[in-house]
Amino acid sequence: ESITSVLNQLDRPNKNLQLQQIVDGEELLIDSNYNRELLYNLEHCIHHQALIKVAVLQNESIVIDENFGVARSTIEYRKQCAQ
């Protein structure tokens, strides 16, 4: 239910955003947009999947897709190399 709820809230119009971060007491303002932030979150999730994959592969009884935890750009590159 939680995943479905998140999925139902993702499809929103793109809009400009300004991210604020304070580093060592200095404020940084970074221009971005909704789609860019959504993509960042997707790629960050893939990064965490790669970490999970390292642990899962220690258990030989669990089978996962070879592309689990692999960035889309890497998958596409591997396809091109295989041709």
JSON list of N, CA and C in Angstrom, two decimals:
[
{"chain": "A", "resi": 1, "resn": "GLU", "atom": "N", "xyz": [0.82, -1.20, 0.00]},
{"chain": "A", "resi": 1, "resn": "GLU", "atom": "CA", "xyz": [0.00, 0.00, 0.00]},
{"chain": "A", "resi": 1, "resn": "GLU", "atom": "C", "xyz": [0.86, 1.26, 0.00]},
{"chain": "A", "resi": 2, "resn": "SER", "atom": "N", "xyz": [1.96, 1.21, 0.75]},
{"chain": "A", "resi": 2, "resn": "SER", "atom": "CA", "xyz": [2.84, 2.39, 0.82]},
{"chain": "A", "resi": 2, "resn": "SER", "atom": "C", "xyz": [3.48, 2.67, -0.54]},
{"chain": "A", "resi": 3, "resn": "ILE", "atom": "N", "xyz": [3.92, 1.62, -1.22]},
{"chain": "A", "resi": 3, "resn": "ILE", "atom": "CA", "xyz": [4.55, 1.81, -2.53]},
{"chain": "A", "resi": 3, "resn": "ILE", "atom": "C", "xyz": [3.53, 2.35, -3.52]},
{"chain": "A", "resi": 4, "resn": "THR", "atom": "N", "xyz": [2.33, 1.81, -3.50]},
{"chain": "A", "resi": 4, "resn": "THR", "atom": "CA", "xyz": [1.28, 2.30, -4.39]},
{"chain": "A", "resi": 4, "resn": "THR", "atom": "C", "xyz": [0.98, 3.76, -4.12]},
{"chain": "A", "resi": 5, "resn": "SER", "atom": "N", "xyz": [0.94, 4.14, -2.87]},
{"chain": "A", "resi": 5, "resn": "SER", "atom": "CA", "xyz": [0.70, 5.53, -2.50]},
{"chain": "A", "resi": 5, "resn": "SER", "atom": "C", "xyz": [1.78, 6.45, -3.06]},
{"chain": "A", "resi": 6, "resn": "VAL", "atom": "N", "xyz": [3.04, 6.05, -2.93]},
{"chain": "A", "resi": 6, "resn": "VAL", "atom": "CA", "xyz": [4.14, 6.85, -3.46]},
{"chain": "A", "resi": 6, "resn": "VAL", "atom": "C", "xyz": [4.03, 6.95, -4.98]},
{"chain": "A", "resi": 7, "resn": "LEU", "atom": "N", "xyz": [3.79, 5.81, -5.64]},
{"chain": "A", "resi": 7, "resn": "LEU", "atom": "CA", "xyz": [3.67, 5.82, -7.11]},
{"chain": "A", "resi": 7, "resn": "LEU", "atom": "C", "xyz": [2.57, 6.76, -7.59]},
{"chain": "A", "resi": 8, "resn": "ASN", "atom": "N", "xyz": [1.47, 6.78, -6.87]},
{"chain": "A", "resi": 8, "resn": "ASN", "atom": "CA", "xyz": [0.34, 7.62, -7.27]},
{"chain": "A", "resi": 8, "resn": "ASN", "atom": "C", "xyz": [0.63, 9.11, -7.09]},
{"chain": "A", "resi": 9, "resn": "GLN", "atom": "N", "xyz": [1.66, 9.44, -6.33]},
{"chain": "A", "resi": 9, "resn": "GLN", "atom": "CA", "xyz": [1.99, 10.85, -6.09]},
{"chain": "A", "resi": 9, "resn": "GLN", "atom": "C", "xyz": [3.18, 11.36, -6.91]},
{"chain": "A", "resi": 10, "resn": "LEU", "atom": "N", "xyz": [3.80, 10.49, -7.71]},
{"chain": "A", "resi": 10, "resn": "LEU", "atom": "CA", "xyz": [5.00, 10.87, -8.45]},
{"chain": "A", "resi": 10, "resn": "LEU", "atom": "C", "xyz": [4.73, 11.68, -9.71]},
{"chain": "A", "resi": 11, "resn": "ASP", "atom": "N", "xyz": [3.64, 11.39, -10.37]},
{"chain": "A", "resi": 11, "resn": "ASP", "atom": "CA", "xyz": [3.37, 12.03, -11.67]},
{"chain": "A", "resi": 11, "resn": "ASP", "atom": "C", "xyz": [2.85, 13.44, -11.45]},
{"chain": "A", "resi": 12, "resn": "ARG", "atom": "N", "xyz": [3.78, 14.36, -11.41]},
{"chain": "A", "resi": 12, "resn": "ARG", "atom": "CA", "xyz": [3.46, 15.78, -11.19]},
{"chain": "A", "resi": 12, "resn": "ARG", "atom": "C", "xyz": [4.14, 16.60, -12.27]},
{"chain": "A", "resi": 13, "resn": "PRO", "atom": "N", "xyz": [3.63, 17.77, -12.53]},
{"chain": "A", "resi": 13, "resn": "PRO", "atom": "CA", "xyz": [4.28, 18.62, -13.54]},
{"chain": "A", "resi": 13, "resn": "PRO", "atom": "C", "xyz": [5.67, 19.06, -13.07]},
{"chain": "A", "resi": 14, "resn": "ASN", "atom": "N", "xyz": [6.57, 19.17, -14.03]},
{"chain": "A", "resi": 14, "resn": "ASN", "atom": "CA", "xyz": [7.90, 19.65, -13.72]},
{"chain": "A", "resi": 14, "resn": "ASN", "atom": "C", "xyz": [7.82, 21.12, -13.30]},
{"chain": "A", "resi": 15, "resn": "LYS", "atom": "N", "xyz": [8.64, 21.50, -12.35]},
{"chain": "A", "resi": 15, "resn": "LYS", "atom": "CA", "xyz": [8.71, 22.91, -11.96]},
{"chain": "A", "resi": 15, "resn": "LYS", "atom": "C", "xyz": [10.10, 23.19, -11.42]},
{"chain": "A", "resi": 16, "resn": "ASN", "atom": "N", "xyz": [10.51, 24.43, -11.51]},
{"chain": "A", "resi": 16, "resn": "ASN", "atom": "CA", "xyz": [11.81, 24.83, -11.00]},
{"chain": "A", "resi": 16, "resn": "ASN", "atom": "C", "xyz": [11.80, 24.80, -9.48]},
{"chain": "A", "resi": 17, "resn": "LEU", "atom": "N", "xyz": [12.92, 24.37, -8.92]},
{"chain": "A", "resi": 17, "resn": "LEU", "atom": "CA", "xyz": [13.10, 24.30, -7.47]},
{"chain": "A", "resi": 17, "resn": "LEU", "atom": "C", "xyz": [14.44, 24.93, -7.12]},
{"chain": "A", "resi": 18, "resn": "GLN", "atom": "N", "xyz": [14.56, 25.36, -5.89]},
{"chain": "A", "resi": 18, "resn": "GLN", "atom": "CA", "xyz": [15.84, 25.84, -5.41]},
{"chain": "A", "resi": 18, "resn": "GLN", "atom": "C", "xyz": [16.13, 25.09, -4.11]},
{"chain": "A", "resi": 19, "resn": "LEU", "atom": "N", "xyz": [17.22, 24.34, -4.14]},
{"chain": "A", "resi": 19, "resn": "LEU", "atom": "CA", "xyz": [17.61, 23.56, -2.97]},
{"chain": "A", "resi": 19, "resn": "LEU", "atom": "C", "xyz": [18.50, 24.40, -2.08]},
{"chain": "A", "resi": 20, "resn": "GLN", "atom": "N", "xyz": [18.27, 24.28, -0.79]},
{"chain": "A", "resi": 20, "resn": "GLN", "atom": "CA", "xyz": [19.07, 25.02, 0.17]},
{"chain": "A", "resi": 20, "resn": "GLN", "atom": "C", "xyz": [19.84, 24.02, 1.03]},
{"chain": "A", "resi": 21, "resn": "GLN", "atom": "N", "xyz": [21.13, 24.27, 1.18]},
{"chain": "A", "resi": 21, "resn": "GLN", "atom": "CA", "xyz": [21.95, 23.45, 2.06]},
{"chain": "A", "resi": 21, "resn": "GLN", "atom": "C", "xyz": [22.89, 24.36, 2.81]},
{"chain": "A", "resi": 22, "resn": "ILE", "atom": "N", "xyz": [23.10, 24.07, 4.07]},
{"chain": "A", "resi": 22, "resn": "ILE", "atom": "CA", "xyz": [24.04, 24.86, 4.86]},
{"chain": "A", "resi": 22, "resn": "ILE", "atom": "C", "xyz": [25.24, 23.98, 5.16]},
{"chain": "A", "resi": 23, "resn": "VAL", "atom": "N", "xyz": [26.40, 24.43, 4.70]},
{"chain": "A", "resi": 23, "resn": "VAL", "atom": "CA", "xyz": [27.65, 23.68, 4.88]},
{"chain": "A", "resi": 23, "resn": "VAL", "atom": "C", "xyz": [28.62, 24.58, 5.62]},
{"chain": "A", "resi": 24, "resn": "ASP", "atom": "N", "xyz": [29.08, 24.10, 6.76]},
{"chain": "A", "resi": 24, "resn": "ASP", "atom": "CA", "xyz": [30.00, 24.88, 7.60]},
{"chain": "A", "resi": 24, "resn": "ASP", "atom": "C", "xyz": [29.48, 26.29, 7.84]},
{"chain": "A", "resi": 25, "resn": "GLY", "atom": "N", "xyz": [28.18, 26.41, 8.07]},
{"chain": "A", "resi": 25, "resn": "GLY", "atom": "CA", "xyz": [27.57, 27.69, 8.36]},
{"chain": "A", "resi": 25, "resn": "GLY", "atom": "C", "xyz": [27.30, 28.56, 7.14]},
{"chain": "A", "resi": 26, "resn": "GLU", "atom": "N", "xyz": [27.68, 28.08, 5.95]},
{"chain": "A", "resi": 26, "resn": "GLU", "atom": "CA", "xyz": [27.46, 28.85, 4.73]},
{"chain": "A", "resi": 26, "resn": "GLU", "atom": "C", "xyz": [26.27, 28.27, 3.97]},
{"chain": "A", "resi": 27, "resn": "GLU", "atom": "N", "xyz": [25.36, 29.16, 3.58]},
{"chain": "A", "resi": 27, "resn": "GLU", "atom": "CA", "xyz": [24.18, 28.74, 2.84]},
{"chain": "A", "resi": 27, "resn": "GLU", "atom": "C", "xyz": [24.50, 28.58, 1.36]},
{"chain": "A", "resi": 28, "resn": "LEU", "atom": "N", "xyz": [24.13, 27.44, 0.81]},
{"chain": "A", "resi": 28, "resn": "LEU", "atom": "CA", "xyz": [24.27, 27.18, -0.62]},
{"chain": "A", "resi": 28, "resn": "LEU", "atom": "C", "xyz": [22.88, 27.06, -1.22]},
{"chain": "A", "resi": 29, "resn": "LEU", "atom": "N", "xyz": [22.63, 27.76, -2.31]},
{"chain": "A", "resi": 29, "resn": "LEU", "atom": "CA", "xyz": [21.38, 27.65, -3.05]},
{"chain": "A", "resi": 29, "resn": "LEU", "atom": "C", "xyz": [21.68, 27.05, -4.41]},
{"chain": "A", "resi": 30, "resn": "ILE", "atom": "N", "xyz": [20.98, 25.96, -4.73]},
{"chain": "A", "resi": 30, "resn": "ILE", "atom": "CA", "xyz": [21.25, 25.23, -5.96]},
{"chain": "A", "resi": 30, "resn": "ILE", "atom": "C", "xyz": [19.96, 25.14, -6.76]},
{"chain": "A", "resi": 31, "resn": "ASP", "atom": "N", "xyz": [20.02, 25.60, -8.00]},
{"chain": "A", "resi": 31, "resn": "ASP", "atom": "CA", "xyz": [18.85, 25.51, -8.88]},
{"chain": "A", "resi": 31, "resn": "ASP", "atom": "C", "xyz": [18.66, 24.08, -9.35]},
{"chain": "A", "resi": 32, "resn": "SER", "atom": "N", "xyz": [17.42, 23.62, -9.38]},
{"chain": "A", "resi": 32, "resn": "SER", "atom": "CA", "xyz": [17.10, 22.29, -9.85]},
{"chain": "A", "resi": 32, "resn": "SER", "atom": "C", "xyz": [15.67, 22.31, -10.37]},
{"chain": "A", "resi": 33, "resn": "ASN", "atom": "N", "xyz": [15.11, 21.14, -10.58]},
{"chain": "A", "resi": 33, "resn": "ASN", "atom": "CA", "xyz": [13.71, 21.05, -10.96]},
{"chain": "A", "resi": 33, "resn": "ASN", "atom": "C", "xyz": [13.15, 19.71, -10.49]},
{"chain": "A", "resi": 34, "resn": "TYR", "atom": "N", "xyz": [11.85, 19.57, -10.53]},
{"chain": "A", "resi": 34, "resn": "TYR", "atom": "CA", "xyz": [11.19, 18.37, -10.00]},
{"chain": "A", "resi": 34, "resn": "TYR", "atom": "C", "xyz": [11.70, 17.11, -10.68]},
{"chain": "A", "resi": 35, "resn": "ASN", "atom": "N", "xyz": [11.78, 17.11, -12.02]},
{"chain": "A", "resi": 35, "resn": "ASN", "atom": "CA", "xyz": [12.22, 15.91, -12.73]},
{"chain": "A", "resi": 35, "resn": "ASN", "atom": "C", "xyz": [13.65, 15.53, -12.38]},
{"chain": "A", "resi": 36, "resn": "ARG", "atom": "N", "xyz": [14.52, 16.50, -12.24]},
{"chain": "A", "resi": 36, "resn": "ARG", "atom": "CA", "xyz": [15.91, 16.23, -11.88]},
{"chain": "A", "resi": 36, "resn": "ARG", "atom": "C", "xyz": [16.00, 15.60, -10.50]},
{"chain": "A", "resi": 37, "resn": "GLU", "atom": "N", "xyz": [15.23, 16.10, -9.56]},
{"chain": "A", "resi": 37, "resn": "GLU", "atom": "CA", "xyz": [15.24, 15.55, -8.21]},
{"chain": "A", "resi": 37, "resn": "GLU", "atom": "C", "xyz": [14.66, 14.14, -8.18]},
{"chain": "A", "resi": 38, "resn": "LEU", "atom": "N", "xyz": [13.64, 13.90, -8.98]},
{"chain": "A", "resi": 38, "resn": "LEU", "atom": "CA", "xyz": [13.06, 12.56, -9.08]},
{"chain": "A", "resi": 38, "resn": "LEU", "atom": "C", "xyz": [14.09, 11.58, -9.63]},
{"chain": "A", "resi": 39, "resn": "LEU", "atom": "N", "xyz": [14.81, 11.99, -10.66]},
{"chain": "A", "resi": 39, "resn": "LEU", "atom": "CA", "xyz": [15.85, 11.16, -11.24]},
{"chain": "A", "resi": 39, "resn": "LEU", "atom": "C", "xyz": [16.96, 10.89, -10.22]},
{"chain": "A", "resi": 40, "resn": "TYR", "atom": "N", "xyz": [17.34, 11.90, -9.47]},
{"chain": "A", "resi": 40, "resn": "TYR", "atom": "CA", "xyz": [18.37, 11.72, -8.44]},
{"chain": "A", "resi": 40, "resn": "TYR", "atom": "C", "xyz": [17.92, 10.67, -7.42]},
{"chain": "A", "resi": 41, "resn": "ASN", "atom": "N", "xyz": [16.66, 10.74, -7.00]},
{"chain": "A", "resi": 41, "resn": "ASN", "atom": "CA", "xyz": [16.16, 9.77, -6.04]},
{"chain": "A", "resi": 41, "resn": "ASN", "atom": "C", "xyz": [16.16, 8.36, -6.61]},
{"chain": "A", "resi": 42, "resn": "LEU", "atom": "N", "xyz": [15.79, 8.22, -7.88]},
{"chain": "A", "resi": 42, "resn": "LEU", "atom": "CA", "xyz": [15.81, 6.91, -8.52]},
{"chain": "A", "resi": 42, "resn": "LEU", "atom": "C", "xyz": [17.24, 6.35, -8.54]},
{"chain": "A", "resi": 43, "resn": "GLU", "atom": "N", "xyz": [18.19, 7.16, -8.96]},
{"chain": "A", "resi": 43, "resn": "GLU", "atom": "CA", "xyz": [19.56, 6.69, -9.03]},
{"chain": "A", "resi": 43, "resn": "GLU", "atom": "C", "xyz": [20.15, 6.42, -7.65]},
{"chain": "A", "resi": 44, "resn": "HIS", "atom": "N", "xyz": [19.73, 7.16, -6.66]},
{"chain": "A", "resi": 44, "resn": "HIS", "atom": "CA", "xyz": [20.19, 6.91, -5.29]},
{"chain": "A", "resi": 44, "resn": "HIS", "atom": "C", "xyz": [19.63, 5.58, -4.78]},
{"chain": "A", "resi": 45, "resn": "CYS", "atom": "N", "xyz": [18.40, 5.27, -5.15]},
{"chain": "A", "resi": 45, "resn": "CYS", "atom": "CA", "xyz": [17.81, 3.97, -4.78]},
{"chain": "A", "resi": 45, "resn": "CYS", "atom": "C", "xyz": [18.60, 2.82, -5.43]},
{"chain": "A", "resi": 46, "resn": "ILE", "atom": "N", "xyz": [19.00, 3.00, -6.69]},
{"chain": "A", "resi": 46, "resn": "ILE", "atom": "CA", "xyz": [19.80, 1.97, -7.36]},
{"chain": "A", "resi": 46, "resn": "ILE", "atom": "C", "xyz": [21.13, 1.79, -6.64]},
{"chain": "A", "resi": 47, "resn": "HIS", "atom": "N", "xyz": [21.72, 2.87, -6.17]},
{"chain": "A", "resi": 47, "resn": "HIS", "atom": "CA", "xyz": [22.96, 2.80, -5.39]},
{"chain": "A", "resi": 47, "resn": "HIS", "atom": "C", "xyz": [22.75, 1.93, -4.15]},
{"chain": "A", "resi": 48, "resn": "HIS", "atom": "N", "xyz": [21.65, 2.13, -3.46]},
{"chain": "A", "resi": 48, "resn": "HIS", "atom": "CA", "xyz": [21.36, 1.32, -2.26]},
{"chain": "A", "resi": 48, "resn": "HIS", "atom": "C", "xyz": [21.08, -0.12, -2.64]},
{"chain": "A", "resi": 49, "resn": "GLN", "atom": "N", "xyz": [20.41, -0.34, -3.78]},
{"chain": "A", "resi": 49, "resn": "GLN", "atom": "CA", "xyz": [20.19, -1.71, -4.24]},
{"chain": "A", "resi": 49, "resn": "GLN", "atom": "C", "xyz": [21.52, -2.42, -4.48]},
{"chain": "A", "resi": 50, "resn": "ALA", "atom": "N", "xyz": [22.50, -1.71, -5.01]},
{"chain": "A", "resi": 50, "resn": "ALA", "atom": "CA", "xyz": [23.82, -2.31, -5.24]},
{"chain": "A", "resi": 50, "resn": "ALA", "atom": "C", "xyz": [24.45, -2.74, -3.92]},
{"chain": "A", "resi": 51, "resn": "LEU", "atom": "N", "xyz": [24.27, -1.95, -2.88]},
{"chain": "A", "resi": 51, "resn": "LEU", "atom": "CA", "xyz": [24.79, -2.32, -1.56]},
{"chain": "A", "resi": 51, "resn": "LEU", "atom": "C", "xyz": [24.05, -3.55, -1.01]},
{"chain": "A", "resi": 52, "resn": "ILE", "atom": "N", "xyz": [22.75, -3.57, -1.20]},
{"chain": "A", "resi": 52, "resn": "ILE", "atom": "CA", "xyz": [21.94, -4.72, -0.77]},
{"chain": "A", "resi": 52, "resn": "ILE", "atom": "C", "xyz": [22.37, -5.98, -1.53]},
{"chain": "A", "resi": 53, "resn": "LYS", "atom": "N", "xyz": [22.64, -5.81, -2.83]},
{"chain": "A", "resi": 53, "resn": "LYS", "atom": "CA", "xyz": [23.03, -6.94, -3.68]},
{"chain": "A", "resi": 53, "resn": "LYS", "atom": "C", "xyz": [24.28, -7.63, -3.13]},
{"chain": "A", "resi": 54, "resn": "VAL", "atom": "N", "xyz": [25.24, -6.86, -2.64]},
{"chain": "A", "resi": 54, "resn": "VAL", "atom": "CA", "xyz": [26.46, -7.43, -2.09]},
{"chain": "A", "resi": 54, "resn": "VAL", "atom": "C", "xyz": [26.13, -8.39, -0.95]},
{"chain": "A", "resi": 55, "resn": "ALA", "atom": "N", "xyz": [25.21, -7.99, -0.09]},
{"chain": "A", "resi": 55, "resn": "ALA", "atom": "CA", "xyz": [24.83, -8.85, 1.03]},
{"chain": "A", "resi": 55, "resn": "ALA", "atom": "C", "xyz": [24.01, -10.05, 0.57]},
{"chain": "A", "resi": 56, "resn": "VAL", "atom": "N", "xyz": [23.08, -9.83, -0.35]},
{"chain": "A", "resi": 56, "resn": "VAL", "atom": "CA", "xyz": [22.19, -10.89, -0.82]},
{"chain": "A", "resi": 56, "resn": "VAL", "atom": "C", "xyz": [22.99, -11.99, -1.53]},
{"chain": "A", "resi": 57, "resn": "LEU", "atom": "N", "xyz": [24.00, -11.60, -2.28]},
{"chain": "A", "resi": 57, "resn": "LEU", "atom": "CA", "xyz": [24.78, -12.59, -3.03]},
{"chain": "A", "resi": 57, "resn": "LEU", "atom": "C", "xyz": [25.57, -13.53, -2.12]},
{"chain": "A", "resi": 58, "resn": "GLN", "atom": "N", "xyz": [25.68, -13.21, -0.84]},
{"chain": "A", "resi": 58, "resn": "GLN", "atom": "CA", "xyz": [26.33, -14.10, 0.11]},
{"chain": "A", "resi": 58, "resn": "GLN", "atom": "C", "xyz": [25.46, -15.32, 0.41]},
{"chain": "A", "resi": 59, "resn": "ASN", "atom": "N", "xyz": [24.17, -15.21, 0.12]},
{"chain": "A", "resi": 59, "resn": "ASN", "atom": "CA", "xyz": [23.23, -16.30, 0.36]},
{"chain": "A", "resi": 59, "resn": "ASN", "atom": "C", "xyz": [22.92, -16.97, -0.99]},
{"chain": "A", "resi": 60, "resn": "GLU", "atom": "N", "xyz": [23.46, -18.14, -1.21]},
{"chain": "A", "resi": 60, "resn": "GLU", "atom": "CA", "xyz": [23.34, -18.80, -2.50]},
{"chain": "A", "resi": 60, "resn": "GLU", "atom": "C", "xyz": [21.92, -19.25, -2.84]},
{"chain": "A", "resi": 61, "resn": "SER", "atom": "N", "xyz": [21.03, -19.29, -1.85]},
{"chain": "A", "resi": 61, "resn": "SER", "atom": "CA", "xyz": [19.65, -19.73, -2.11]},
{"chain": "A", "resi": 61, "resn": "SER", "atom": "C", "xyz": [18.77, -18.60, -2.64]},
{"chain": "A", "resi": 62, "resn": "ILE", "atom": "N", "xyz": [19.26, -17.37, -2.63]},
{"chain": "A", "resi": 62, "resn": "ILE", "atom": "CA", "xyz": [18.49, -16.23, -3.13]},
{"chain": "A", "resi": 62, "resn": "ILE", "atom": "C", "xyz": [18.97, -15.90, -4.53]},
{"chain": "A", "resi": 63, "resn": "VAL", "atom": "N", "xyz": [18.03, -15.84, -5.46]},
{"chain": "A", "resi": 63, "resn": "VAL", "atom": "CA", "xyz": [18.35, -15.51, -6.85]},
{"chain": "A", "resi": 63, "resn": "VAL", "atom": "C", "xyz": [17.77, -14.13, -7.15]},
{"chain": "A", "resi": 64, "resn": "ILE", "atom": "N", "xyz": [18.60, -13.25, -7.68]},
{"chain": "A", "resi": 64, "resn": "ILE", "atom": "CA", "xyz": [18.14, -11.92, -8.06]},
{"chain": "A", "resi": 64, "resn": "ILE", "atom": "C", "xyz": [18.56, -11.65, -9.50]},
{"chain": "A", "resi": 65, "resn": "ASP", "atom": "N", "xyz": [17.87, -10.75, -10.13]},
{"chain": "A", "resi": 65, "resn": "ASP", "atom": "CA", "xyz": [18.17, -10.37, -11.50]},
{"chain": "A", "resi": 65, "resn": "ASP", "atom": "C", "xyz": [19.58, -9.77, -11.57]},
{"chain": "A", "resi": 66, "resn": "GLU", "atom": "N", "xyz": [20.31, -10.10, -12.62]},
{"chain": "A", "resi": 66, "resn": "GLU", "atom": "CA", "xyz": [21.68, -9.60, -12.76]},
{"chain": "A", "resi": 66, "resn": "GLU", "atom": "C", "xyz": [21.76, -8.08, -12.82]},
{"chain": "A", "resi": 67, "resn": "ASN", "atom": "N", "xyz": [20.66, -7.42, -13.22]},
{"chain": "A", "resi": 67, "resn": "ASN", "atom": "CA", "xyz": [20.65, -5.96, -13.33]},
{"chain": "A", "resi": 67, "resn": "ASN", "atom": "C", "xyz": [20.18, -5.26, -12.06]},
{"chain": "A", "resi": 68, "resn": "PHE", "atom": "N", "xyz": [19.85, -6.04, -11.02]},
{"chain": "A", "resi": 68, "resn": "PHE", "atom": "CA", "xyz": [19.46, -5.42, -9.75]},
{"chain": "A", "resi": 68, "resn": "PHE", "atom": "C", "xyz": [20.64, -4.63, -9.20]},
{"chain": "A", "resi": 69, "resn": "GLY", "atom": "N", "xyz": [20.42, -3.35, -8.92]},
{"chain": "A", "resi": 69, "resn": "GLY", "atom": "CA", "xyz": [21.47, -2.51, -8.38]},
{"chain": "A", "resi": 69, "resn": "GLY", "atom": "C", "xyz": [22.45, -1.99, -9.42]},
{"chain": "A", "resi": 70, "resn": "VAL", "atom": "N", "xyz": [22.06, -2.07, -10.69]},
{"chain": "A", "resi": 70, "resn": "VAL", "atom": "CA", "xyz": [22.93, -1.58, -11.77]},
{"chain": "A", "resi": 70, "resn": "VAL", "atom": "C", "xyz": [22.24, -0.39, -12.43]},
{"chain": "A", "resi": 71, "resn": "ALA", "atom": "N", "xyz": [22.97, 0.68, -12.62]},
{"chain": "A", "resi": 71, "resn": "ALA", "atom": "CA", "xyz": [22.41, 1.89, -13.22]},
{"chain": "A", "resi": 71, "resn": "ALA", "atom": "C", "xyz": [21.95, 1.62, -14.65]},
{"chain": "A", "resi": 72, "resn": "ARG", "atom": "N", "xyz": [20.88, 2.29, -15.05]},
{"chain": "A", "resi": 72, "resn": "ARG", "atom": "CA", "xyz": [20.33, 2.12, -16.41]},
{"chain": "A", "resi": 72, "resn": "ARG", "atom": "C", "xyz": [21.38, 2.41, -17.47]},
{"chain": "A", "resi": 73, "resn": "SER", "atom": "N", "xyz": [22.20, 3.43, -17.27]},
{"chain": "A", "resi": 73, "resn": "SER", "atom": "CA", "xyz": [23.23, 3.75, -18.26]},
{"chain": "A", "resi": 73, "resn": "SER", "atom": "C", "xyz": [24.24, 2.61, -18.39]},
{"chain": "A", "resi": 74, "resn": "THR", "atom": "N", "xyz": [24.55, 1.94, -17.30]},
{"chain": "A", "resi": 74, "resn": "THR", "atom": "CA", "xyz": [25.47, 0.80, -17.33]},
{"chain": "A", "resi": 74, "resn": "THR", "atom": "C", "xyz": [24.84, -0.37, -18.07]},
{"chain": "A", "resi": 75, "resn": "ILE", "atom": "N", "xyz": [23.57, -0.62, -17.84]},
{"chain": "A", "resi": 75, "resn": "ILE", "atom": "CA", "xyz": [22.86, -1.69, -18.54]},
{"chain": "A", "resi": 75, "resn": "ILE", "atom": "C", "xyz": [22.89, -1.44, -20.04]},
{"chain": "A", "resi": 76, "resn": "GLU", "atom": "N", "xyz": [22.60, -0.20, -20.45]},
{"chain": "A", "resi": 76, "resn": "GLU", "atom": "CA", "xyz": [22.60, 0.14, -21.88]},
{"chain": "A", "resi": 76, "resn": "GLU", "atom": "C", "xyz": [24.00, 0.00, -22.46]},
{"chain": "A", "resi": 77, "resn": "TYR", "atom": "N", "xyz": [25.01, 0.43, -21.73]},
{"chain": "A", "resi": 77, "resn": "TYR", "atom": "CA", "xyz": [26.39, 0.30, -22.20]},
{"chain": "A", "resi": 77, "resn": "TYR", "atom": "C", "xyz": [26.77, -1.17, -22.40]},
{"chain": "A", "resi": 78, "resn": "ARG", "atom": "N", "xyz": [26.40, -2.02, -21.46]},
{"chain": "A", "resi": 78, "resn": "ARG", "atom": "CA", "xyz": [26.71, -3.45, -21.56]},
{"chain": "A", "resi": 78, "resn": "ARG", "atom": "C", "xyz": [26.02, -4.05, -22.79]},
{"chain": "A", "resi": 79, "resn": "LYS", "atom": "N", "xyz": [24.80, -3.62, -23.08]},
{"chain": "A", "resi": 79, "resn": "LYS", "atom": "CA", "xyz": [24.09, -4.12, -24.26]},
{"chain": "A", "resi": 79, "resn": "LYS", "atom": "C", "xyz": [24.83, -3.74, -25.53]},
{"chain": "A", "resi": 80, "resn": "GLN", "atom": "N", "xyz": [25.35, -2.51, -25.58]},
{"chain": "A", "resi": 80, "resn": "GLN", "atom": "CA", "xyz": [26.08, -2.06, -26.76]},
{"chain": "A", "resi": 80, "resn": "GLN", "atom": "C", "xyz": [27.38, -2.85, -26.93]},
{"chain": "A", "resi": 81, "resn": "CYS", "atom": "N", "xyz": [28.05, -3.15, -25.82]},
{"chain": "A", "resi": 81, "resn": "CYS", "atom": "CA", "xyz": [29.31, -3.90, -25.89]},
{"chain": "A", "resi": 81, "resn": "CYS", "atom": "C", "xyz": [29.09, -5.34, -26.34]},
{"chain": "A", "resi": 82, "resn": "ALA", "atom": "N", "xyz": [27.93, -5.89, -26.00]},
{"chain": "A", "resi": 82, "resn": "ALA", "atom": "CA", "xyz": [27.64, -7.28, -26.34]},
{"chain": "A", "resi": 82, "resn": "ALA", "atom": "C", "xyz": [27.32, -7.47, -27.81]},
{"chain": "A", "resi": 83, "resn": "GLN", "atom": "N", "xyz": [27.03, -6.38, -28.52]},
{"chain": "A", "resi": 83, "resn": "GLN", "atom": "CA", "xyz": [26.64, -6.50, -29.93]},
{"chain": "A", "resi": 83, "resn": "GLN", "atom": "C", "xyz": [27.82, -6.69, -30.84]}
]
